[in-house]
């Protein structure tokens, strides 16, 4: 069986770590011959760092499926963006004060220093200055961005785009303004060959149209010769839906978006209650 796990809101707890309970459950599944993989929007380096801290080795589907890396570090598949197509939209984002964005290469996340300063200023907003219902999301988003291990701050993103040997696999935009985020989404949606997803209502994620967690999981299953009906997935957010569509068995976290719960075969505990461990136990009991 292949078990694919999302990271944020799924495998990672409130401290952004893999709990001992989740670590033990993964190791147990591996000892029984099952393949446990990570399927995340994070970079490979960030995902691998979390695995290393927990003393785990797993294949990693990173950047929403744009890069598939095997446990030995070799790349099995990748889907980079066409930089020439997306640069005009990225340049537009540079000029928008209310919008924070990042671009991802295989092992790094690039952020302009000016955007980092703007995100820090957002973190200092008073509760009454934050739109209703998104205060918790703002804090979680900022905490996640600042937790990333592989962030490089640059004076100008032009330095990143100009390097021919530095492919871009993903871009992420975050804003408290629905209008600004909608405009960003519209601009990228007009570019052929892209897919626009969201892990929260206040962000968008831009990938190659064939780069999603569903295709990543399918490629990994094919690599190991595992049929679709023997693929199980766990997730909590909208960018997990593509792998829900490809899996033989779907598990939603207790803290998952309603849409994932509606399509799930089983709902486990939340990520702060070691829901991955409970989900893995459920899967093994079904065998």
mmCIF file of C-alpha atoms in Angstrom:
data_model
loop_
_atom_site.group_PDB
_atom_site.id
_atom_site.type_symbol
_atom_site.label_atom_id
_atom_site.label_comp_id
_atom_site.label_asym_id
_atom_site.label_seq_id
_atom_site.Cartn_x
_atom_site.Cartn_y
_atom_site.Cartn_z
ATOM 1 C CA UNK A 1 0.000 0.000 0.000
ATOM 2 C CA UNK A 2 1.096 3.563 -0.729
ATOM 3 C CA UNK A 3 0.100 6.081 1.958
ATOM 4 C CA UNK A 4 0.520 9.728 0.874
ATOM 5 C CA UNK A 5 0.439 12.382 3.594
ATOM 6 C CA UNK A 6 -0.009 16.121 3.309
ATOM 7 C CA UNK A 7 2.202 18.084 5.733
ATOM 8 C CA UNK A 8 0.731 21.398 6.931
ATOM 9 C CA UNK A 9 -2.528 20.833 8.789
ATOM 10 C CA UNK A 10 -2.070 17.064 8.452
ATOM 11 C CA UNK A 11 1.246 15.494 9.433
ATOM 12 C CA UNK A 12 2.635 18.545 11.243
ATOM 13 C CA UNK A 13 1.274 19.617 14.619
ATOM 14 C CA UNK A 14 0.642 23.119 15.954
ATOM 15 C CA UNK A 15 4.407 23.577 16.393
ATOM 16 C CA UNK A 16 5.113 22.661 12.790
ATOM 17 C CA UNK A 17 6.675 19.328 13.797
ATOM 18 C CA UNK A 18 6.071 15.608 13.285
ATOM 19 C CA UNK A 19 4.852 14.338 16.638
ATOM 20 C CA UNK A 20 6.373 11.173 18.182
ATOM 21 C CA UNK A 21 2.972 9.485 17.780
ATOM 22 C CA UNK A 22 2.853 10.218 14.047
ATOM 23 C CA UNK A 23 6.496 9.242 13.637
ATOM 24 C CA UNK A 24 5.922 5.876 15.317
ATOM 25 C CA UNK A 25 2.867 5.145 13.164
ATOM 26 C CA UNK A 26 4.778 5.923 9.956
ATOM 27 C CA UNK A 27 7.738 3.786 10.984
ATOM 28 C CA UNK A 28 5.393 0.920 11.849
ATOM 29 C CA UNK A 29 3.680 1.092 8.452
ATOM 30 C CA UNK A 30 7.076 1.105 6.739
ATOM 31 C CA UNK A 31 8.215 -1.906 8.767
ATOM 32 C CA UNK A 32 5.201 -3.791 7.424
ATOM 33 C CA UNK A 33 6.287 -3.086 3.840
ATOM 34 C CA UNK A 34 4.058 -0.118 3.036
ATOM 35 C CA UNK A 35 5.373 2.976 1.247
ATOM 36 C CA UNK A 36 4.684 6.194 3.156
ATOM 37 C CA UNK A 37 5.176 9.351 1.103
ATOM 38 C CA UNK A 38 4.906 13.080 1.723
ATOM 39 C CA UNK A 39 2.743 15.172 -0.630
ATOM 40 C CA UNK A 40 3.194 18.847 0.138
ATOM 41 C CA UNK A 41 3.187 22.353 -1.245
ATOM 42 C CA UNK A 42 6.493 22.960 0.523
ATOM 43 C CA UNK A 43 9.901 22.690 -1.109
ATOM 44 C CA UNK A 44 11.724 19.368 -0.992
ATOM 45 C CA UNK A 45 14.347 20.794 1.374
ATOM 46 C CA UNK A 46 11.705 21.891 3.878
ATOM 47 C CA UNK A 47 9.910 18.551 3.749
ATOM 48 C CA UNK A 48 13.128 16.556 3.967
ATOM 49 C CA UNK A 49 14.262 18.616 6.961
ATOM 50 C CA UNK A 50 11.116 17.657 8.878
ATOM 51 C CA UNK A 51 11.618 14.000 7.986
ATOM 52 C CA UNK A 52 15.252 14.133 9.035
ATOM 53 C CA UNK A 53 14.368 15.658 12.412
ATOM 54 C CA UNK A 54 11.965 12.745 12.956
ATOM 55 C CA UNK A 55 14.536 10.226 11.694
ATOM 56 C CA UNK A 56 12.308 9.163 8.805
ATOM 57 C CA UNK A 57 13.049 8.475 5.140
ATOM 58 C CA UNK A 58 10.206 8.835 2.647
ATOM 59 C CA UNK A 59 9.704 9.729 -0.999
ATOM 60 C CA UNK A 60 8.561 13.353 -1.288
ATOM 61 C CA UNK A 61 6.051 14.844 -3.701
ATOM 62 C CA UNK A 62 6.934 18.515 -3.238
ATOM 63 C CA UNK A 63 5.693 21.865 -4.546
ATOM 64 C CA UNK A 64 2.163 20.491 -5.081
ATOM 65 C CA UNK A 65 3.440 17.706 -7.318
ATOM 66 C CA UNK A 66 5.957 19.694 -9.378
ATOM 67 C CA UNK A 67 8.910 17.587 -8.161
ATOM 68 C CA UNK A 68 8.969 13.913 -7.185
ATOM 69 C CA UNK A 69 12.051 12.963 -5.150
ATOM 70 C CA UNK A 70 12.889 9.419 -4.061
ATOM 71 C CA UNK A 71 14.345 8.569 -0.628
ATOM 72 C CA UNK A 72 17.885 8.496 -2.055
ATOM 73 C CA UNK A 73 17.512 12.113 -3.213
ATOM 74 C CA UNK A 74 17.148 11.352 -6.917
ATOM 75 C CA UNK A 75 14.434 13.151 -8.897
ATOM 76 C CA UNK A 76 11.956 10.778 -10.519
ATOM 77 C CA UNK A 77 9.895 13.478 -12.268
ATOM 78 C CA UNK A 78 9.535 17.279 -12.428
ATOM 79 C CA UNK A 79 7.253 19.900 -14.008
ATOM 80 C CA UNK A 80 8.820 23.395 -14.017
ATOM 81 C CA UNK A 81 6.993 26.564 -15.012
ATOM 82 C CA UNK A 82 7.825 28.483 -18.175
ATOM 83 C CA UNK A 83 9.547 31.533 -16.698
ATOM 84 C CA UNK A 84 9.051 33.692 -19.766
ATOM 85 C CA UNK A 85 5.286 33.170 -19.539
ATOM 86 C CA UNK A 86 4.939 33.998 -15.852
ATOM 87 C CA UNK A 87 7.448 36.829 -15.413
ATOM 88 C CA UNK A 88 4.988 39.596 -16.461
ATOM 89 C CA UNK A 89 2.490 38.466 -13.795
ATOM 90 C CA UNK A 90 5.252 38.165 -11.190
ATOM 91 C CA UNK A 91 6.439 41.687 -12.012
ATOM 92 C CA UNK A 92 2.885 42.953 -11.522
ATOM 93 C CA UNK A 93 2.832 41.345 -8.051
ATOM 94 C CA UNK A 94 6.011 43.233 -7.187
ATOM 95 C CA UNK A 95 4.094 46.489 -7.449
ATOM 96 C CA UNK A 96 1.125 45.504 -5.284
ATOM 97 C CA UNK A 97 1.615 46.607 -1.695
ATOM 98 C CA UNK A 98 -1.199 44.425 -0.323
ATOM 99 C CA UNK A 99 0.247 41.232 -1.794
ATOM 100 C CA UNK A 100 3.035 38.966 -0.523
ATOM 101 C CA UNK A 101 4.489 36.310 -2.812
ATOM 102 C CA UNK A 102 7.223 33.699 -3.094
ATOM 103 C CA UNK A 103 8.742 31.679 -5.923
ATOM 104 C CA UNK A 104 9.996 28.142 -5.408
ATOM 105 C CA UNK A 105 12.872 26.274 -7.007
ATOM 106 C CA UNK A 106 13.628 22.648 -6.169
ATOM 107 C CA UNK A 107 15.529 23.396 -2.972
ATOM 108 C CA UNK A 108 14.814 27.014 -2.230
ATOM 109 C CA UNK A 109 12.144 29.629 -1.661
ATOM 110 C CA UNK A 110 12.858 33.150 -2.848
ATOM 111 C CA UNK A 111 11.323 36.269 -1.322
ATOM 112 C CA UNK A 112 12.108 39.911 -1.987
ATOM 113 C CA UNK A 113 13.281 41.710 1.133
ATOM 114 C CA UNK A 114 10.595 44.341 0.642
ATOM 115 C CA UNK A 115 7.890 41.648 0.667
ATOM 116 C CA UNK A 116 9.337 40.150 3.857
ATOM 117 C CA UNK A 117 9.095 43.549 5.523
ATOM 118 C CA UNK A 118 5.473 43.878 4.409
ATOM 119 C CA UNK A 119 4.631 40.441 5.825
ATOM 120 C CA UNK A 120 6.226 41.394 9.129
ATOM 121 C CA UNK A 121 4.082 44.523 9.210
ATOM 122 C CA UNK A 122 0.986 42.383 8.661
ATOM 123 C CA UNK A 123 1.984 40.298 11.682
ATOM 124 C CA UNK A 124 1.900 43.474 13.773
ATOM 125 C CA UNK A 125 -1.663 44.432 12.856
ATOM 126 C CA UNK A 126 -4.144 44.831 15.662
ATOM 127 C CA UNK A 127 -7.122 42.467 15.720
ATOM 128 C CA UNK A 128 -9.539 45.271 14.822
ATOM 129 C CA UNK A 129 -7.531 45.968 11.654
ATOM 130 C CA UNK A 130 -7.819 42.392 10.396
ATOM 131 C CA UNK A 131 -10.901 41.293 8.385
ATOM 132 C CA UNK A 132 -13.346 39.138 10.336
ATOM 133 C CA UNK A 133 -12.526 35.456 10.451
ATOM 134 C CA UNK A 134 -8.998 35.570 9.042
ATOM 135 C CA UNK A 135 -6.964 36.620 12.088
ATOM 136 C CA UNK A 136 -6.055 33.014 12.905
ATOM 137 C CA UNK A 137 -5.214 32.362 9.247
ATOM 138 C CA UNK A 138 -2.968 35.402 9.062
ATOM 139 C CA UNK A 139 -1.025 34.279 12.131
ATOM 140 C CA UNK A 140 -0.769 30.695 10.851
ATOM 141 C CA UNK A 141 0.328 31.817 7.398
ATOM 142 C CA UNK A 142 2.997 34.148 8.731
ATOM 143 C CA UNK A 143 4.256 31.526 11.195
ATOM 144 C CA UNK A 144 4.506 28.969 8.374
ATOM 145 C CA UNK A 145 6.413 31.323 6.075
ATOM 146 C CA UNK A 146 8.870 32.253 8.822
ATOM 147 C CA UNK A 147 9.378 28.560 9.733
ATOM 148 C CA UNK A 148 10.619 27.626 6.270
ATOM 149 C CA UNK A 149 14.176 26.371 6.352
ATOM 150 C CA UNK A 150 15.112 27.128 2.765
ATOM 151 C CA UNK A 151 14.303 30.809 2.293
ATOM 152 C CA UNK A 152 16.629 33.168 0.440
ATOM 153 C CA UNK A 153 15.903 36.881 0.577
ATOM 154 C CA UNK A 154 16.887 38.879 -2.484
ATOM 155 C CA UNK A 155 16.908 42.583 -3.269
ATOM 156 C CA UNK A 156 15.229 41.957 -6.607
ATOM 157 C CA UNK A 157 13.437 38.903 -7.938
ATOM 158 C CA UNK A 158 14.945 39.705 -11.324
ATOM 159 C CA UNK A 159 18.100 38.031 -10.007
ATOM 160 C CA UNK A 160 16.153 34.773 -9.686
ATOM 161 C CA UNK A 161 14.381 34.938 -13.032
ATOM 162 C CA UNK A 162 17.537 35.692 -14.976
ATOM 163 C CA UNK A 163 19.298 32.450 -14.012
ATOM 164 C CA UNK A 164 18.687 29.957 -16.805
ATOM 165 C CA UNK A 165 19.850 27.007 -14.685
ATOM 166 C CA UNK A 166 17.398 27.846 -11.871
ATOM 167 C CA UNK A 167 13.944 26.517 -12.908
ATOM 168 C CA UNK A 168 10.885 27.801 -11.055
ATOM 169 C CA UNK A 169 8.369 25.153 -10.048
ATOM 170 C CA UNK A 170 5.801 27.130 -8.090
ATOM 171 C CA UNK A 171 4.668 30.598 -7.064
ATOM 172 C CA UNK A 172 2.563 31.430 -4.013
ATOM 173 C CA UNK A 173 0.655 34.671 -3.405
ATOM 174 C CA UNK A 174 -0.981 35.761 -0.136
ATOM 175 C CA UNK A 175 -3.219 38.734 0.558
ATOM 176 C CA UNK A 176 -5.901 39.852 2.996
ATOM 177 C CA UNK A 177 -7.612 41.626 0.091
ATOM 178 C CA UNK A 178 -9.987 39.321 -1.862
ATOM 179 C CA UNK A 179 -9.946 41.795 -4.769
ATOM 180 C CA UNK A 180 -6.149 41.756 -5.035
ATOM 181 C CA UNK A 181 -6.018 37.971 -4.794
ATOM 182 C CA UNK A 182 -8.728 37.636 -7.449
ATOM 183 C CA UNK A 183 -6.796 39.914 -9.788
ATOM 184 C CA UNK A 184 -3.645 37.862 -9.254
ATOM 185 C CA UNK A 185 -5.548 34.652 -9.917
ATOM 186 C CA UNK A 186 -7.079 36.119 -13.086
ATOM 187 C CA UNK A 187 -3.696 37.173 -14.435
ATOM 188 C CA UNK A 188 -2.164 33.743 -13.917
ATOM 189 C CA UNK A 189 -5.267 31.913 -15.150
ATOM 190 C CA UNK A 190 -4.874 33.723 -18.472
ATOM 191 C CA UNK A 191 -1.461 32.076 -18.983
ATOM 192 C CA UNK A 192 -1.692 28.735 -20.836
ATOM 193 C CA UNK A 193 -0.367 25.639 -19.124
ATOM 194 C CA UNK A 194 -0.898 26.692 -15.496
ATOM 195 C CA UNK A 195 -3.101 25.454 -12.690
ATOM 196 C CA UNK A 196 -4.240 27.749 -9.873
ATOM 197 C CA UNK A 197 -5.062 26.142 -6.521
ATOM 198 C CA UNK A 198 -5.397 27.302 -2.920
ATOM 199 C CA UNK A 199 -4.450 25.812 0.431
ATOM 200 C CA UNK A 200 -6.378 28.615 2.203
ATOM 201 C CA UNK A 201 -8.926 31.212 1.131
ATOM 202 C CA UNK A 202 -6.336 33.989 1.382
ATOM 203 C CA UNK A 203 -3.707 32.499 -0.903
ATOM 204 C CA UNK A 204 -3.248 31.064 -4.364
ATOM 205 C CA UNK A 205 -0.635 28.607 -5.575
ATOM 206 C CA UNK A 206 0.558 28.548 -9.183
ATOM 207 C CA UNK A 207 1.971 25.377 -10.755
ATOM 208 C CA UNK A 208 2.376 23.694 -14.116
ATOM 209 C CA UNK A 209 -1.046 22.333 -15.143
ATOM 210 C CA UNK A 210 0.196 18.753 -14.800
ATOM 211 C CA UNK A 211 1.828 19.448 -11.446
ATOM 212 C CA UNK A 212 -0.638 18.540 -8.737
ATOM 213 C CA UNK A 213 -0.636 16.140 -5.832
ATOM 214 C CA UNK A 214 -2.894 13.726 -7.684
ATOM 215 C CA UNK A 215 -0.518 13.268 -10.610
ATOM 216 C CA UNK A 216 2.408 13.104 -8.212
ATOM 217 C CA UNK A 217 0.785 10.318 -6.227
ATOM 218 C CA UNK A 218 -0.084 8.431 -9.430
ATOM 219 C CA UNK A 219 3.494 8.700 -10.718
ATOM 220 C CA UNK A 220 4.871 7.489 -7.405
ATOM 221 C CA UNK A 221 2.432 4.575 -7.295
ATOM 222 C CA UNK A 222 3.463 3.591 -10.826
ATOM 223 C CA UNK A 223 7.133 3.803 -9.843
ATOM 224 C CA UNK A 224 6.549 1.274 -7.053
ATOM 225 C CA UNK A 225 4.084 -0.830 -9.053
ATOM 226 C CA UNK A 226 1.202 -0.136 -6.675
ATOM 227 C CA UNK A 227 -2.322 -0.139 -8.187
ATOM 228 C CA UNK A 228 -4.607 2.851 -7.584
ATOM 229 C CA UNK A 229 -6.920 0.864 -5.322
ATOM 230 C CA UNK A 230 -3.969 0.312 -2.969
ATOM 231 C CA UNK A 231 -3.256 4.046 -2.660
ATOM 232 C CA UNK A 232 -4.470 5.865 0.469
ATOM 233 C CA UNK A 233 -4.141 9.615 1.050
ATOM 234 C CA UNK A 234 -4.601 12.014 3.975
ATOM 235 C CA UNK A 235 -5.114 15.766 3.760
ATOM 236 C CA UNK A 236 -6.917 18.825 5.014
ATOM 237 C CA UNK A 237 -6.932 21.515 2.306
ATOM 238 C CA UNK A 238 -8.188 22.222 -1.202
ATOM 239 C CA UNK A 239 -4.826 21.489 -2.812
ATOM 240 C CA UNK A 240 -5.238 17.915 -1.518
ATOM 241 C CA UNK A 241 -8.349 17.352 -3.649
ATOM 242 C CA UNK A 242 -6.416 16.165 -6.749
ATOM 243 C CA UNK A 243 -4.879 13.302 -4.780
ATOM 244 C CA UNK A 244 -8.268 12.517 -3.239
ATOM 245 C CA UNK A 245 -9.538 12.044 -6.791
ATOM 246 C CA UNK A 246 -6.747 9.568 -7.649
ATOM 247 C CA UNK A 247 -6.707 7.514 -4.444
ATOM 248 C CA UNK A 248 -8.392 4.229 -3.669
ATOM 249 C CA UNK A 249 -9.028 5.370 -0.080
ATOM 250 C CA UNK A 250 -9.328 8.949 1.175
ATOM 251 C CA UNK A 251 -8.867 10.157 4.746
ATOM 252 C CA UNK A 252 -9.734 13.719 5.777
ATOM 253 C CA UNK A 253 -8.311 15.299 8.885
ATOM 254 C CA UNK A 254 -10.627 16.354 11.689
ATOM 255 C CA UNK A 255 -9.588 19.922 10.894
ATOM 256 C CA UNK A 256 -10.081 19.504 7.133
ATOM 257 C CA UNK A 257 -12.114 21.751 4.860
ATOM 258 C CA UNK A 258 -15.742 20.655 4.556
ATOM 259 C CA UNK A 259 -15.340 19.622 0.916
ATOM 260 C CA UNK A 260 -12.634 17.102 1.775
ATOM 261 C CA UNK A 261 -14.719 15.654 4.587
ATOM 262 C CA UNK A 262 -17.646 15.250 2.191
ATOM 263 C CA UNK A 263 -15.559 13.198 -0.247
ATOM 264 C CA UNK A 264 -13.570 11.217 2.325
ATOM 265 C CA UNK A 265 -13.988 7.526 3.138
ATOM 266 C CA UNK A 266 -12.902 8.192 6.718
ATOM 267 C CA UNK A 267 -12.406 11.233 8.948
ATOM 268 C CA UNK A 268 -9.552 10.951 11.409
ATOM 269 C CA UNK A 269 -8.558 13.176 14.335
ATOM 270 C CA UNK A 270 -7.135 16.662 13.821
ATOM 271 C CA UNK A 271 -3.459 17.368 13.185
ATOM 272 C CA UNK A 272 -2.990 18.517 16.789
ATOM 273 C CA UNK A 273 -4.443 15.205 18.011
ATOM 274 C CA UNK A 274 -1.990 13.041 16.006
ATOM 275 C CA UNK A 275 -4.620 12.378 13.344
ATOM 276 C CA UNK A 276 -2.094 10.821 10.980
ATOM 277 C CA UNK A 277 -1.286 8.134 13.555
ATOM 278 C CA UNK A 278 -4.982 7.415 14.022
ATOM 279 C CA UNK A 279 -5.482 7.343 10.247
ATOM 280 C CA UNK A 280 -2.620 4.917 9.702
ATOM 281 C CA UNK A 281 -3.931 2.622 12.433
ATOM 282 C CA UNK A 282 -7.316 2.695 10.711
ATOM 283 C CA UNK A 283 -5.729 1.769 7.367
ATOM 284 C CA UNK A 284 -3.758 -1.117 8.846
ATOM 285 C CA UNK A 285 -6.824 -2.437 10.657
ATOM 286 C CA UNK A 286 -8.645 -2.562 7.315
ATOM 287 C CA UNK A 287 -6.027 -4.813 5.729
#
